mmCIF file of C-alpha atoms in Angstrom:
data_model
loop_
_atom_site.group_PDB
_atom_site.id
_atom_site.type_symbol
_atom_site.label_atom_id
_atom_site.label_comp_id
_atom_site.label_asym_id
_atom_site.label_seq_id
_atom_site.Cartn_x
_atom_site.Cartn_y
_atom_site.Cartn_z
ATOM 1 C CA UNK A 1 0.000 0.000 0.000
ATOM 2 C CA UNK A 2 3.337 2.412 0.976
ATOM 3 C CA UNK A 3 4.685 2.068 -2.051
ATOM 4 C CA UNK A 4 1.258 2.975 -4.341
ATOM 5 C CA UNK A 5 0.684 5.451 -2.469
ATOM 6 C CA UNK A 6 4.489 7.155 -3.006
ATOM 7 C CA UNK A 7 3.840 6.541 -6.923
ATOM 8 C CA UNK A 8 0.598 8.470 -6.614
ATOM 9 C CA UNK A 9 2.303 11.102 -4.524
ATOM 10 C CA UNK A 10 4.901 10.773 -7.172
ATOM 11 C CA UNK A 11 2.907 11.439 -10.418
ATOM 12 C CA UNK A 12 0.786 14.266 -8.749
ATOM 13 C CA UNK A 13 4.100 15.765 -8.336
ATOM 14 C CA UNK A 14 5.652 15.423 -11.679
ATOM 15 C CA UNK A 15 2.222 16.359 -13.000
ATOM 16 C CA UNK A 16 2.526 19.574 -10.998
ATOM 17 C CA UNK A 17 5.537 20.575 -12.655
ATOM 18 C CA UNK A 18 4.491 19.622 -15.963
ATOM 19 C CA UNK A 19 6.184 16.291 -16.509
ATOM 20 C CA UNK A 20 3.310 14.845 -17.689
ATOM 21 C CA UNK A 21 5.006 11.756 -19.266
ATOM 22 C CA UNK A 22 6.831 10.779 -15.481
ATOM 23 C CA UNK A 23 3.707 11.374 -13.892
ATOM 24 C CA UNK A 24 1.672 8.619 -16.017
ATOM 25 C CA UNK A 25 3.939 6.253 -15.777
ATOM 26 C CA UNK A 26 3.754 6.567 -11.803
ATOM 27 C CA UNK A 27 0.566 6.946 -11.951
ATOM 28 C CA UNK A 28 0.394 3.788 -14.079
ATOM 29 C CA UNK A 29 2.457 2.117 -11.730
ATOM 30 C CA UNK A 30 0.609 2.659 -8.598
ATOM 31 C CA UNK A 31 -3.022 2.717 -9.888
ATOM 32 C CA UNK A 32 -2.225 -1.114 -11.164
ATOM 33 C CA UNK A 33 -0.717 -1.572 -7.512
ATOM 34 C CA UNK A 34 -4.274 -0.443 -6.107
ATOM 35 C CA UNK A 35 -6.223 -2.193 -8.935
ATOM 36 C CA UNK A 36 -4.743 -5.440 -8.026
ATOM 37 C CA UNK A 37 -5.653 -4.942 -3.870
ATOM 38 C CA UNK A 38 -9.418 -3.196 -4.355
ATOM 39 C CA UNK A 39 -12.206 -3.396 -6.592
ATOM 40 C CA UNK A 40 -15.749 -2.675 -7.082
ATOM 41 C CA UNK A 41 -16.615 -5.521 -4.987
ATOM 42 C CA UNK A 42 -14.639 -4.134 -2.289
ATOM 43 C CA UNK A 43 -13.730 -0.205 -2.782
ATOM 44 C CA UNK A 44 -10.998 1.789 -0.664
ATOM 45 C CA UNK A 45 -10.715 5.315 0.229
ATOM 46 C CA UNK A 46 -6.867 4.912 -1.627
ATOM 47 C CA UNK A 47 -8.247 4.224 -4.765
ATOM 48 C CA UNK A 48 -10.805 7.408 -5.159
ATOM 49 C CA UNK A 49 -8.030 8.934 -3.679
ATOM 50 C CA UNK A 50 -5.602 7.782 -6.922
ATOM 51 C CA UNK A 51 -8.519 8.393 -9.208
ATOM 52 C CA UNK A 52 -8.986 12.375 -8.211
ATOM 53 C CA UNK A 53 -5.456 12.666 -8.374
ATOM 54 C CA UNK A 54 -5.196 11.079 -11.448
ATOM 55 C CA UNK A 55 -7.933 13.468 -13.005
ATOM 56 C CA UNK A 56 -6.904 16.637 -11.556
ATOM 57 C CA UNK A 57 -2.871 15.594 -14.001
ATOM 58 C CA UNK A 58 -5.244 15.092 -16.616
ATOM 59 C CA UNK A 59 -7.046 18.751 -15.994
ATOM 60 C CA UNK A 60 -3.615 20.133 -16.342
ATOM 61 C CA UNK A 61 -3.365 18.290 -19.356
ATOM 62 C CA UNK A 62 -6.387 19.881 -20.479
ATOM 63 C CA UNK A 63 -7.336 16.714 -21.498
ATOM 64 C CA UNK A 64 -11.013 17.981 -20.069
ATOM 65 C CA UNK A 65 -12.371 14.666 -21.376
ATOM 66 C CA UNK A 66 -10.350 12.047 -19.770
ATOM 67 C CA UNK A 67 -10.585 14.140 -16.311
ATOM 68 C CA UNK A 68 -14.108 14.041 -16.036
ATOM 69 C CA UNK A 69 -14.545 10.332 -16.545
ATOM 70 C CA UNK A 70 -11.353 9.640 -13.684
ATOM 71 C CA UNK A 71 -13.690 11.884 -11.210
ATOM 72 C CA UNK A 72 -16.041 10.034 -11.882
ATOM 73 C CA UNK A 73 -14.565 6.886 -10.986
ATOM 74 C CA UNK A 74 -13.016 8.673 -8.163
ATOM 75 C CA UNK A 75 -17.286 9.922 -7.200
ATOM 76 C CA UNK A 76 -18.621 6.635 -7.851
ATOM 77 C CA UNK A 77 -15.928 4.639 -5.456
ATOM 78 C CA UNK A 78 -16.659 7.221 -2.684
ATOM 79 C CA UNK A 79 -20.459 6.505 -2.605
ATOM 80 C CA UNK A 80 -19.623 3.146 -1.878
ATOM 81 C CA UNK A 81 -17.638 4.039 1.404
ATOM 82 C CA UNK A 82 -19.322 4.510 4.558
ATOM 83 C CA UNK A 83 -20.294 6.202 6.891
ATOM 84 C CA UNK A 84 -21.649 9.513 4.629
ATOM 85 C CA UNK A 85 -21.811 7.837 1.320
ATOM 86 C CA UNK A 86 -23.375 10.291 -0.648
ATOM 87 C CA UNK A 87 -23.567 13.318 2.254
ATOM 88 C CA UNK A 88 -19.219 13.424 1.786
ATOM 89 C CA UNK A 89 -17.149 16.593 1.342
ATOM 90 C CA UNK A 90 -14.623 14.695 -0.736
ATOM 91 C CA UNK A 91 -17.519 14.195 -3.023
ATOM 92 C CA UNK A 92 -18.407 18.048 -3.389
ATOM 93 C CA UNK A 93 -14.721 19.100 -3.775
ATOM 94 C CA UNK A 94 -14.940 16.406 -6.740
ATOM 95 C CA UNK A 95 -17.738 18.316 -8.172
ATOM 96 C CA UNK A 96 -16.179 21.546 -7.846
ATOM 97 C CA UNK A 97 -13.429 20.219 -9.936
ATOM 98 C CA UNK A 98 -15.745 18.760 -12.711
ATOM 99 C CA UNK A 99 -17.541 22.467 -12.546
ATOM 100 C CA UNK A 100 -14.316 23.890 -13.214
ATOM 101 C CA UNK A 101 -13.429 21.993 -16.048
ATOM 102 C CA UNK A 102 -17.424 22.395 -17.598
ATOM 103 C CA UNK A 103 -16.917 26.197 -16.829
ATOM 104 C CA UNK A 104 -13.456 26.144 -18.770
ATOM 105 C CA UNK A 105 -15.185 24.300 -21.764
ATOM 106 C CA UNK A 106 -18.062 26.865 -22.027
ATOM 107 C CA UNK A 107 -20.644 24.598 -20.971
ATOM 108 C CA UNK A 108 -21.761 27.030 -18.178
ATOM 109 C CA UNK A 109 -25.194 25.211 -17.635
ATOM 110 C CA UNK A 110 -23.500 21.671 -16.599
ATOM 111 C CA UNK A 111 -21.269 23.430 -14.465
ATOM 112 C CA UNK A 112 -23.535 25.310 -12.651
ATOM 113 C CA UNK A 113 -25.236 21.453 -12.162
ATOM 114 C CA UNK A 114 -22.106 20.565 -10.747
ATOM 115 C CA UNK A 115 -21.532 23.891 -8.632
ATOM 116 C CA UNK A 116 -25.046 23.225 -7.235
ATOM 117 C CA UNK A 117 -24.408 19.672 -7.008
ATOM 118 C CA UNK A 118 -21.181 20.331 -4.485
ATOM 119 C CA UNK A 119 -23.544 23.328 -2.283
ATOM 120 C CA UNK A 120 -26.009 20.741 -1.606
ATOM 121 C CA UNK A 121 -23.363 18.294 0.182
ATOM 122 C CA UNK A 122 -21.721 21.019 1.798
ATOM 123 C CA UNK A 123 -25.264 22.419 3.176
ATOM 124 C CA UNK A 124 -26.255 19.066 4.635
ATOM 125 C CA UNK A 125 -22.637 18.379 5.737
ATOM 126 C CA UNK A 126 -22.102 21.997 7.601
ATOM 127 C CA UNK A 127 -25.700 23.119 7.892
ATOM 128 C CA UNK A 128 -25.612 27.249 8.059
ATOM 129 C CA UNK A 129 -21.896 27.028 9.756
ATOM 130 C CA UNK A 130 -20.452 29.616 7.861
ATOM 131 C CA UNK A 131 -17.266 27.810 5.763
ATOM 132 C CA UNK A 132 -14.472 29.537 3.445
ATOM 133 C CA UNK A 133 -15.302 26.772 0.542
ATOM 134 C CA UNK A 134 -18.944 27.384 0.628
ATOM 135 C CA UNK A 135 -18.444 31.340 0.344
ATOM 136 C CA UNK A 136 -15.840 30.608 -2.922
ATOM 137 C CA UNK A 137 -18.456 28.127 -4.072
ATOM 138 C CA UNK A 138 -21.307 30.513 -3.822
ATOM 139 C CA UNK A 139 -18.658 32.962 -5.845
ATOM 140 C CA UNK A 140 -18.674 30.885 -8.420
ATOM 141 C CA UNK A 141 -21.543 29.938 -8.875
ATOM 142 C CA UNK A 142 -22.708 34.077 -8.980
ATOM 143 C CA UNK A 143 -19.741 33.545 -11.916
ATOM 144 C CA UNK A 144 -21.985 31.694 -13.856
ATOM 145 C CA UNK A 145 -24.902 32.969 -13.094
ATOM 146 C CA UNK A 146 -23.478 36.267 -14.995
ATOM 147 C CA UNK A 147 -21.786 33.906 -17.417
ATOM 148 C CA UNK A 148 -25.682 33.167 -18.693
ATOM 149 C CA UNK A 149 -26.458 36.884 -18.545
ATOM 150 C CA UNK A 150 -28.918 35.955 -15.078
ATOM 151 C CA UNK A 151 -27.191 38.918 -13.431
ATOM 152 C CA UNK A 152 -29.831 39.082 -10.706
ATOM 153 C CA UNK A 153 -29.098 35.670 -9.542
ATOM 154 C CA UNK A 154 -25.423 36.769 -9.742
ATOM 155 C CA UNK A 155 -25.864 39.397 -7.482
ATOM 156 C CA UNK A 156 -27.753 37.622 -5.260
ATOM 157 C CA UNK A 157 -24.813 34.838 -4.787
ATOM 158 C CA UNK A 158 -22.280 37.034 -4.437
ATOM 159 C CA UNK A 159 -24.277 39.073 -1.597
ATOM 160 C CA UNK A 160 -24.573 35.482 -0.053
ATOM 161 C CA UNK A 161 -20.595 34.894 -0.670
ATOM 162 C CA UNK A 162 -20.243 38.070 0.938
ATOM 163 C CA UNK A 163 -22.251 37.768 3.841
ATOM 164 C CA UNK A 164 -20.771 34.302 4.552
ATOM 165 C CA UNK A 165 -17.236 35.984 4.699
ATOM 166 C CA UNK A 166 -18.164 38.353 7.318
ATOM 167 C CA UNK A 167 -19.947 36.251 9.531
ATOM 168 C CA UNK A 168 -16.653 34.256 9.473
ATOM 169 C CA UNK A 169 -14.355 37.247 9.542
ATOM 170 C CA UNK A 170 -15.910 40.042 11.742
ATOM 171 C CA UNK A 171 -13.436 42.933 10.608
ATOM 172 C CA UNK A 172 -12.193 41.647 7.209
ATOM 173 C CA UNK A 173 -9.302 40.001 8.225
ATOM 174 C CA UNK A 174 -5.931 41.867 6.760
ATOM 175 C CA UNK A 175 -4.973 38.155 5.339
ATOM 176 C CA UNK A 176 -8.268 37.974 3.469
ATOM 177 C CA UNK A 177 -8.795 41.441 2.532
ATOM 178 C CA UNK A 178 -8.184 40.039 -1.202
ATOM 179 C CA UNK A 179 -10.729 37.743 -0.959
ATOM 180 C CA UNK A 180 -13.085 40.992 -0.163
ATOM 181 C CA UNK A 181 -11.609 43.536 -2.604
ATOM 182 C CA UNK A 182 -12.543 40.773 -5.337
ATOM 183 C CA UNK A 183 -15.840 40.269 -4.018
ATOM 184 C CA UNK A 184 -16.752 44.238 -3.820
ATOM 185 C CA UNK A 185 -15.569 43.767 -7.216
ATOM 186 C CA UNK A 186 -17.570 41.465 -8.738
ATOM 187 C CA UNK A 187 -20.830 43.128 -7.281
ATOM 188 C CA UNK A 188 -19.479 46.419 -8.553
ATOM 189 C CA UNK A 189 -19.450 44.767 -12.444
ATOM 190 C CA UNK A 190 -22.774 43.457 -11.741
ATOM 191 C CA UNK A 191 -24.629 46.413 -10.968
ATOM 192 C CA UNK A 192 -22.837 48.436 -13.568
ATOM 193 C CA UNK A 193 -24.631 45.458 -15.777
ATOM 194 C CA UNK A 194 -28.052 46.390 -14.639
ATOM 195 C CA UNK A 195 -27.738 50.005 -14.317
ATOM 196 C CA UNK A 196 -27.326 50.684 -10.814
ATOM 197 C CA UNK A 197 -24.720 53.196 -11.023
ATOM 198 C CA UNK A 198 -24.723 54.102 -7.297
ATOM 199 C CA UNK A 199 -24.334 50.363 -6.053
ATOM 200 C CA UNK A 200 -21.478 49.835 -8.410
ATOM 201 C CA UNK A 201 -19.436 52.840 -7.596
ATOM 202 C CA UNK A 202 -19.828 52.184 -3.878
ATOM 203 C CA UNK A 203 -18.500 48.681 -4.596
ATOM 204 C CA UNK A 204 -15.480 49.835 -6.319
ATOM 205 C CA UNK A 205 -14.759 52.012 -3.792
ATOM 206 C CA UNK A 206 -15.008 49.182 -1.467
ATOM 207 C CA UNK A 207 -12.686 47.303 -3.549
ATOM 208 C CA UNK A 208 -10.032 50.029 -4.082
ATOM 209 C CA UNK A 209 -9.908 50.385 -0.320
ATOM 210 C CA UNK A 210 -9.413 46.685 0.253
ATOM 211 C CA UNK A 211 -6.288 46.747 -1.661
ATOM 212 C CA UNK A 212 -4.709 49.981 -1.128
ATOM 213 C CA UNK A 213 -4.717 48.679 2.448
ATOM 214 C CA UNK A 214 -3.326 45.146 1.755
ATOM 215 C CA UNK A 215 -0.864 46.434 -0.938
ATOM 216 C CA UNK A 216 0.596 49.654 0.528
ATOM 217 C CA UNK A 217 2.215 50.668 -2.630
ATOM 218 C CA UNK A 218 1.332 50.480 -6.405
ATOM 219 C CA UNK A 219 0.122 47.720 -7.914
ATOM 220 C CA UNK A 220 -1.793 46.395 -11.471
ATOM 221 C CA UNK A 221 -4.887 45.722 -8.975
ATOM 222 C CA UNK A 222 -5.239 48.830 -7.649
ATOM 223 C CA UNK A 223 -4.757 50.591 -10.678
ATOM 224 C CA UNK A 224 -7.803 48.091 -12.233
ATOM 225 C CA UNK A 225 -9.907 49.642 -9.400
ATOM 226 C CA UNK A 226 -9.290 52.812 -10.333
ATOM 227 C CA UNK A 227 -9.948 52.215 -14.070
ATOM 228 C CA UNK A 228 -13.317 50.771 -13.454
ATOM 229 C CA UNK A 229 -14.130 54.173 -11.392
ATOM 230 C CA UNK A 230 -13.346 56.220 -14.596
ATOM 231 C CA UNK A 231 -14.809 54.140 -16.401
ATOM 232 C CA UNK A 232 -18.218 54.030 -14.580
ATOM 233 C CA UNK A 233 -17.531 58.222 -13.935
ATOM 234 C CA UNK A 234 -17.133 58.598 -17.853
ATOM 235 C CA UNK A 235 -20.810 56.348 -18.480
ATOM 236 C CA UNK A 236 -22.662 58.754 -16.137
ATOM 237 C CA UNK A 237 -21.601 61.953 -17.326
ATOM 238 C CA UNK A 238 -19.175 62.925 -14.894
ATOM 239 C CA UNK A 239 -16.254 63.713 -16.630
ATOM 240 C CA UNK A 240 -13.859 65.555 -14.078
ATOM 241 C CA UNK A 241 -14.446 62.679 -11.719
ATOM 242 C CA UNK A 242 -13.570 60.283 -14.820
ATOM 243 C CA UNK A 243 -10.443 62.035 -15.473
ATOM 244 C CA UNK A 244 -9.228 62.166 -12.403
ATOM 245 C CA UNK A 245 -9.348 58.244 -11.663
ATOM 246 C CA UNK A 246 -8.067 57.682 -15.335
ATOM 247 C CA UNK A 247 -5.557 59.886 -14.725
ATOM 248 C CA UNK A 248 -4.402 58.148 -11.011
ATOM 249 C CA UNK A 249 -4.997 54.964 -13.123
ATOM 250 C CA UNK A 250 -2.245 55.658 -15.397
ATOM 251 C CA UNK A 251 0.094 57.361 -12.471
ATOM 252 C CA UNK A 252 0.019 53.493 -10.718
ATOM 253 C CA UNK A 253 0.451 51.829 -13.757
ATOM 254 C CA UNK A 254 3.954 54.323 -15.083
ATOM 255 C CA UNK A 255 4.963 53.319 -11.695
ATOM 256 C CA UNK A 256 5.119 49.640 -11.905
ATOM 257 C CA UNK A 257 6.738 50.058 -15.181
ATOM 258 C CA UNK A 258 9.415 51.954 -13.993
ATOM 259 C CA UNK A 259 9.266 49.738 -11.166
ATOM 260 C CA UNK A 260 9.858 46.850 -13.741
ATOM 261 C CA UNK A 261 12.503 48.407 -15.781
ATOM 262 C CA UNK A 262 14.764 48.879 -12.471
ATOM 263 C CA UNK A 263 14.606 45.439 -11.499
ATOM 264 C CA UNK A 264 15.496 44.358 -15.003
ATOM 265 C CA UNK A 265 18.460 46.511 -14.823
ATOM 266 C CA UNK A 266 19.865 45.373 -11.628
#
């Protein structure tokens, strides 16, 4: 069992690094080790384990195809395990994965199946405990909800995403504070999208704010923030306002060139 379990460990590695061609053959290697041991008869945790593993090489790969049918396997082995069968959090982060890959193929509509899919474990597994992977999951899945042009739904998961992160983090926590400014973001974009001028320029202000703080000096972020602000300034009319956020835009994005240019000089 050791030594499968190095030649997964093995191949996950290599895969991480882009040796693909290593990382099958340990892969190979270890996955015929735990082949031999388990089956469907009688399923282990170790061999979803080496299937998700397996799959996640393969999403590397971009071999999108091949991925989904290894998680899968790696799904259809952990309903078999007890005690939570289907209710299992390995499961949903499984799902996520799949979501991913159905997101990165355009099929928004299966992955949002599969995003929805994951909640629903995580729900019954955590009940309203407020989790950091159900407030990214909710993120997402307000992705693809604006993916599909259902921008109401968006906002309405991302206010949810939102609202999970600060019952977990009172005062956003100076670690997180990314995880906020891309939130404040995302719901500034969305009401931009329906019109809501007022909404959207308080929440890129919000963001702005979020990572001037966690930055503390210039960066391509920051000077986003301030685009979107001219941006949304220039669409309502208000042109001073608009040029003077265009105009800080630019001064944060000279100084990361120059920045640049000094560190490729040294």
């Amino acid at each position: 069992m050791g030594i499968a379990a190095s030649k997964i460990d093995l191949g996950e590695t290599f895969g991480k690094i882009q040796d693909f061609e290593t990382a099958e053959q340990y892969f190979e290697e270890g996955m015929d080790i735990l082949r031999s041991i388990y089956s469907e008869v009688n399923p282990h945790r170790y061999l979803a384990n080496g299937y998700f593993k397996v799959a996640h090489v393969k999403e590397l790969k971009k071999k999108y195809d091949e991925a989904l049918k290894d998680y899968n396997k790696a799904i259809e082995i952990f309903r078999k395990l007890p005690p939570m069968r289907e209710i299992n959090p390995d499961i949903a982060q499984i799902y996520v994965r799949m979501g991913n890959i159905k997101k990165l193929m355009e099929d928004y509509e299966t992955a949002l199946e599969y995003y929805l899919n994951s909640f629903n474990i995580l729900h019954k597994v955590y009940n309203d405990e407020p989790r950091l992977e159900i407030a990214s999951l909710i993120k997402n899945i307000g992705t693809l909800f604006r993916l599909i042009n259902r921008y109401e739904s968006s906002i309405k998961a991302h206010q949810l995403s939102l609202k999970i992160l600060c019952n977990i983090y009172e005062k956003p926590h100076p670690n997180y504070s990314l995880l906020f400014a891309a939130s404040y973001s995302s719901l500034g974009r969305l009401y931009y999208f329906v019109q809501q001028y007022n909404e959207s320029l308080e929440y890129y202000f919000k963001s702005l704010l979020m990572e001037i703080q966690f930055y503390k000096q210039p960066h391509s972020d920051i000077a986003d923030s301030l685009n979107n602000i001219a941006l949304l300034c220039h669409h309502v009319g208000n042109y001073e306002a608009s040029f003077y956020f265009f105009l800080n835009s630019l001064v944060v994005t000279k100084s990361l060139l120059q920045c640049s240019r000094s560190e490729e000089r040294r």
